[in-house]
Amino acid sequence: MCAHHAPLVAGFLHRVFTTSNVRNLSQAELVEALEDELFILPDLVPTLTNFP
């Protein structure tokens, strides 16, 4: 992964699948988890202004 957002994607997938020990997740659940992650991202990183 050479994209600038690779750490974000890798961290998200790690939290969703590995940390929570989930192996099967529907597309809708995955999309909802990603939307939640992107929604709270500016609160976690205050210097972030334009994402996504």
GROMACS .gro file of N, CA, C and O in nm:
model
  208
    1MET      N    1   0.084  -0.118   0.000
    1MET     CA    2   0.000   0.000   0.000
    1MET      C    3   0.089   0.124   0.000
    1MET      O    4   0.158   0.150   0.096
    2CYS      N    5   0.082   0.197  -0.106
    2CYS     CA    6   0.165   0.317  -0.117
    2CYS      C    7   0.085   0.444  -0.098
    2CYS      O    8   0.139   0.553  -0.104
    3ALA      N    9  -0.044   0.432  -0.077
    3ALA     CA   10  -0.130   0.549  -0.065
    3ALA      C   11  -0.100   0.626   0.063
    3ALA      O   12  -0.055   0.570   0.163
    4HIS      N   13  -0.130   0.754   0.061
    4HIS     CA   14  -0.111   0.839   0.178
    4HIS      C   15  -0.202   0.796   0.293
    4HIS      O   16  -0.172   0.824   0.410
    5HIS      N   17  -0.313   0.733   0.260
    5HIS     CA   18  -0.410   0.695   0.362
    5HIS      C   19  -0.391   0.551   0.409
    5HIS      O   20  -0.475   0.499   0.484
    6ALA      N   21  -0.283   0.488   0.369
    6ALA     CA   22  -0.259   0.348   0.407
    6ALA      C   23  -0.258   0.328   0.559
    6ALA      O   24  -0.318   0.231   0.608
    7PRO      N   25  -0.196   0.415   0.638
    7PRO     CA   26  -0.200   0.395   0.784
    7PRO      C   27  -0.342   0.402   0.839
    7PRO      O   28  -0.378   0.328   0.930
    8LEU      N   29  -0.424   0.490   0.783
    8LEU     CA   30  -0.563   0.502   0.826
    8LEU      C   31  -0.639   0.374   0.795
    8LEU      O   32  -0.710   0.320   0.881
    9VAL      N   33  -0.622   0.323   0.675
    9VAL     CA   34  -0.690   0.200   0.634
    9VAL      C   35  -0.642   0.081   0.716
    9VAL      O   36  -0.723   0.003   0.767
   10ALA      N   37  -0.512   0.068   0.732
   10ALA     CA   38  -0.457  -0.044   0.808
   10ALA      C   39  -0.503  -0.038   0.954
   10ALA      O   40  -0.541  -0.141   1.013
   11GLY      N   41  -0.500   0.080   1.013
   11GLY     CA   42  -0.544   0.095   1.151
   11GLY      C   43  -0.692   0.064   1.168
   11GLY      O   44  -0.733  -0.002   1.265
   12PHE      N   45  -0.773   0.110   1.073
   12PHE     CA   46  -0.916   0.084   1.078
   12PHE      C   47  -0.944  -0.066   1.069
   12PHE      O   48  -1.020  -0.121   1.149
   13LEU      N   49  -0.883  -0.133   0.973
   13LEU     CA   50  -0.905  -0.276   0.956
   13LEU      C   51  -0.856  -0.354   1.078
   13LEU      O   52  -0.919  -0.452   1.119
   14HIS      N   53  -0.746  -0.310   1.135
   14HIS     CA   54  -0.696  -0.376   1.256
   14HIS      C   55  -0.795  -0.362   1.371
   14HIS      O   56  -0.825  -0.459   1.440
   15ARG      N   57  -0.846  -0.241   1.391
   15ARG     CA   58  -0.943  -0.220   1.499
   15ARG      C   59  -1.071  -0.298   1.476
   15ARG      O   60  -1.127  -0.358   1.568
   16VAL      N   61  -1.120  -0.300   1.352
   16VAL     CA   62  -1.248  -0.364   1.324
   16VAL      C   63  -1.238  -0.516   1.334
   16VAL      O   64  -1.325  -0.580   1.392
   17PHE      N   65  -1.132  -0.574   1.279
   17PHE     CA   66  -1.124  -0.719   1.273
   17PHE      C   67  -1.038  -0.782   1.382
   17PHE      O   68  -1.079  -0.877   1.447
   18THR      N   69  -0.920  -0.731   1.404
   18THR     CA   70  -0.827  -0.796   1.496
   18THR      C   71  -0.854  -0.762   1.642
   18THR      O   72  -0.866  -0.851   1.725
   19THR      N   73  -0.864  -0.635   1.672
   19THR     CA   74  -0.884  -0.593   1.811
   19THR      C   75  -1.015  -0.646   1.867
   19THR      O   76  -1.021  -0.692   1.981
   20SER      N   77  -1.120  -0.641   1.786
   20SER     CA   78  -1.250  -0.688   1.834
   20SER      C   79  -1.269  -0.838   1.812
   20SER      O   80  -1.374  -0.892   1.845
   21ASN      N   81  -1.168  -0.904   1.753
   21ASN     CA   82  -1.171  -1.048   1.728
   21ASN      C   83  -1.292  -1.090   1.643
   21ASN      O   84  -1.357  -1.190   1.669
   22VAL      N   85  -1.320  -1.011   1.541
   22VAL     CA   86  -1.429  -1.039   1.448
   22VAL      C   87  -1.369  -1.090   1.318
   22VAL      O   88  -1.272  -1.034   1.267
   23ARG      N   89  -1.424  -1.197   1.265
   23ARG     CA   90  -1.372  -1.251   1.140
   23ARG      C   91  -1.472  -1.237   1.026
   23ARG      O   92  -1.434  -1.238   0.910
   24ASN      N   93  -1.599  -1.228   1.057
   24ASN     CA   94  -1.702  -1.212   0.955
   24ASN      C   95  -1.783  -1.087   0.986
   24ASN      O   96  -1.835  -1.072   1.096
   25LEU      N   97  -1.794  -1.000   0.886
   25LEU     CA   98  -1.866  -0.875   0.904
   25LEU      C   99  -1.936  -0.844   0.773
   25LEU      O  100  -1.876  -0.854   0.665
   26SER      N  101  -2.062  -0.808   0.781
   26SER     CA  102  -2.135  -0.775   0.659
   26SER      C  103  -2.084  -0.643   0.603
   26SER      O  104  -2.022  -0.562   0.673
   27GLN      N  105  -2.112  -0.621   0.477
   27GLN     CA  106  -2.069  -0.497   0.412
   27GLN      C  107  -2.132  -0.377   0.482
   27GLN      O  108  -2.065  -0.277   0.505
   28ALA      N  109  -2.258  -0.387   0.518
   28ALA     CA  110  -2.327  -0.277   0.583
   28ALA      C  111  -2.262  -0.243   0.718
   28ALA      O  112  -2.245  -0.125   0.752
   29GLU      N  113  -2.224  -0.345   0.794
   29GLU     CA  114  -2.159  -0.322   0.923
   29GLU      C  115  -2.022  -0.260   0.905
   29GLU      O  116  -1.983  -0.171   0.982
   30LEU      N  117  -1.950  -0.303   0.803
   30LEU     CA  118  -1.818  -0.248   0.776
   30LEU      C  119  -1.828  -0.102   0.733
   30LEU      O  120  -1.752  -0.017   0.778
   31VAL      N  121  -1.924  -0.071   0.648
   31VAL     CA  122  -1.945   0.066   0.603
   31VAL      C  123  -1.983   0.155   0.721
   31VAL      O  124  -1.932   0.267   0.735
   32GLU      N  125  -2.070   0.106   0.807
   32GLU     CA  126  -2.110   0.183   0.924
   32GLU      C  127  -1.991   0.209   1.017
   32GLU      O  128  -1.974   0.320   1.067
   33ALA      N  129  -1.907   0.110   1.036
   33ALA     CA  130  -1.788   0.126   1.120
   33ALA      C  131  -1.693   0.229   1.059
   33ALA      O  132  -1.635   0.312   1.130
   34LEU      N  133  -1.677   0.226   0.927
   34LEU     CA  134  -1.590   0.322   0.860
   34LEU      C  135  -1.648   0.463   0.870
   34LEU      O  136  -1.575   0.559   0.895
   35GLU      N  137  -1.778   0.477   0.852
   35GLU     CA  138  -1.841   0.609   0.866
   35GLU      C  139  -1.822   0.664   1.007
   35GLU      O  140  -1.793   0.782   1.025
   36ASP      N  141  -1.837   0.578   1.106
   36ASP     CA  142  -1.815   0.620   1.245
   36ASP      C  143  -1.671   0.665   1.266
   36ASP      O  144  -1.645   0.766   1.330
   37GLU      N  145  -1.579   0.589   1.210
   37GLU     CA  146  -1.437   0.620   1.223
   37GLU      C  147  -1.405   0.755   1.159
   37GLU      O  148  -1.335   0.838   1.218
   38LEU      N  149  -1.457   0.779   1.040
   38LEU     CA  150  -1.430   0.905   0.971
   38LEU      C  151  -1.498   1.022   1.039
   38LEU      O  152  -1.449   1.136   1.034
   39PHE      N  153  -1.611   0.998   1.104
   39PHE     CA  154  -1.684   1.103   1.173
   39PHE      C  155  -1.606   1.154   1.295
   39PHE      O  156  -1.601   1.274   1.321
   40ILE      N  157  -1.547   1.061   1.371
   40ILE     CA  158  -1.476   1.102   1.493
   40ILE      C  159  -1.329   1.138   1.467
   40ILE      O  160  -1.262   1.188   1.556
   41LEU      N  161  -1.281   1.114   1.347
   41LEU     CA  162  -1.140   1.139   1.316
   41LEU      C  163  -1.096   1.283   1.346
   41LEU      O  164  -0.992   1.302   1.408
   42PRO      N  165  -1.171   1.385   1.308
   42PRO     CA  166  -1.127   1.522   1.340
   42PRO      C  167  -1.116   1.549   1.490
   42PRO      O  168  -1.035   1.630   1.533
   43ASP      N  169  -1.196   1.480   1.570
   43ASP     CA  170  -1.185   1.496   1.716
   43ASP      C  171  -1.059   1.430   1.770
   43ASP      O  172  -1.002   1.476   1.868
   44LEU      N  173  -1.016   1.322   1.706
   44LEU     CA  174  -0.897   1.252   1.750
   44LEU      C  175  -0.769   1.322   1.707
   44LEU      O  176  -0.667   1.315   1.774
   45VAL      N  177  -0.775   1.388   1.591
   45VAL     CA  178  -0.658   1.458   1.537
   45VAL      C  179  -0.699   1.603   1.513
   45VAL      O  180  -0.746   1.638   1.405
   46PRO      N  181  -0.682   1.690   1.612
   46PRO     CA  182  -0.729   1.828   1.601
   46PRO      C  183  -0.670   1.908   1.486
   46PRO      O  184  -0.732   2.000   1.435
   47THR      N  185  -0.549   1.873   1.442
   47THR     CA  186  -0.486   1.948   1.332
   47THR      C  187  -0.542   1.909   1.196
   47THR      O  188  -0.514   1.974   1.096
   48LEU      N  189  -0.623   1.805   1.193
   48LEU     CA  190  -0.682   1.758   1.068
   48LEU      C  191  -0.801   1.846   1.033
   48LEU      O  192  -0.894   1.860   1.111
   49THR      N  193  -0.799   1.907   0.916
   49THR     CA  194  -0.908   1.998   0.880
   49THR      C  195  -0.989   1.952   0.761
   49THR      O  196  -1.107   1.977   0.755
   50ASN      N  197  -0.928   1.885   0.666
   50ASN     CA  198  -0.998   1.849   0.543
   50ASN      C  199  -0.997   1.701   0.516
   50ASN      O  200  -0.946   1.655   0.415
   51PHE      N  201  -1.052   1.622   0.605
   51PHE     CA  202  -1.057   1.479   0.578
   51PHE      C  203  -1.195   1.429   0.609
   51PHE      O  204  -1.247   1.459   0.715
   52PRO      N  205  -1.245   1.346   0.532
   52PRO     CA  206  -1.232   1.329   0.388
   52PRO      C  207  -1.307   1.438   0.317
   52PRO      O  208  -1.393   1.502   0.365
   0.00000   0.00000   0.00000
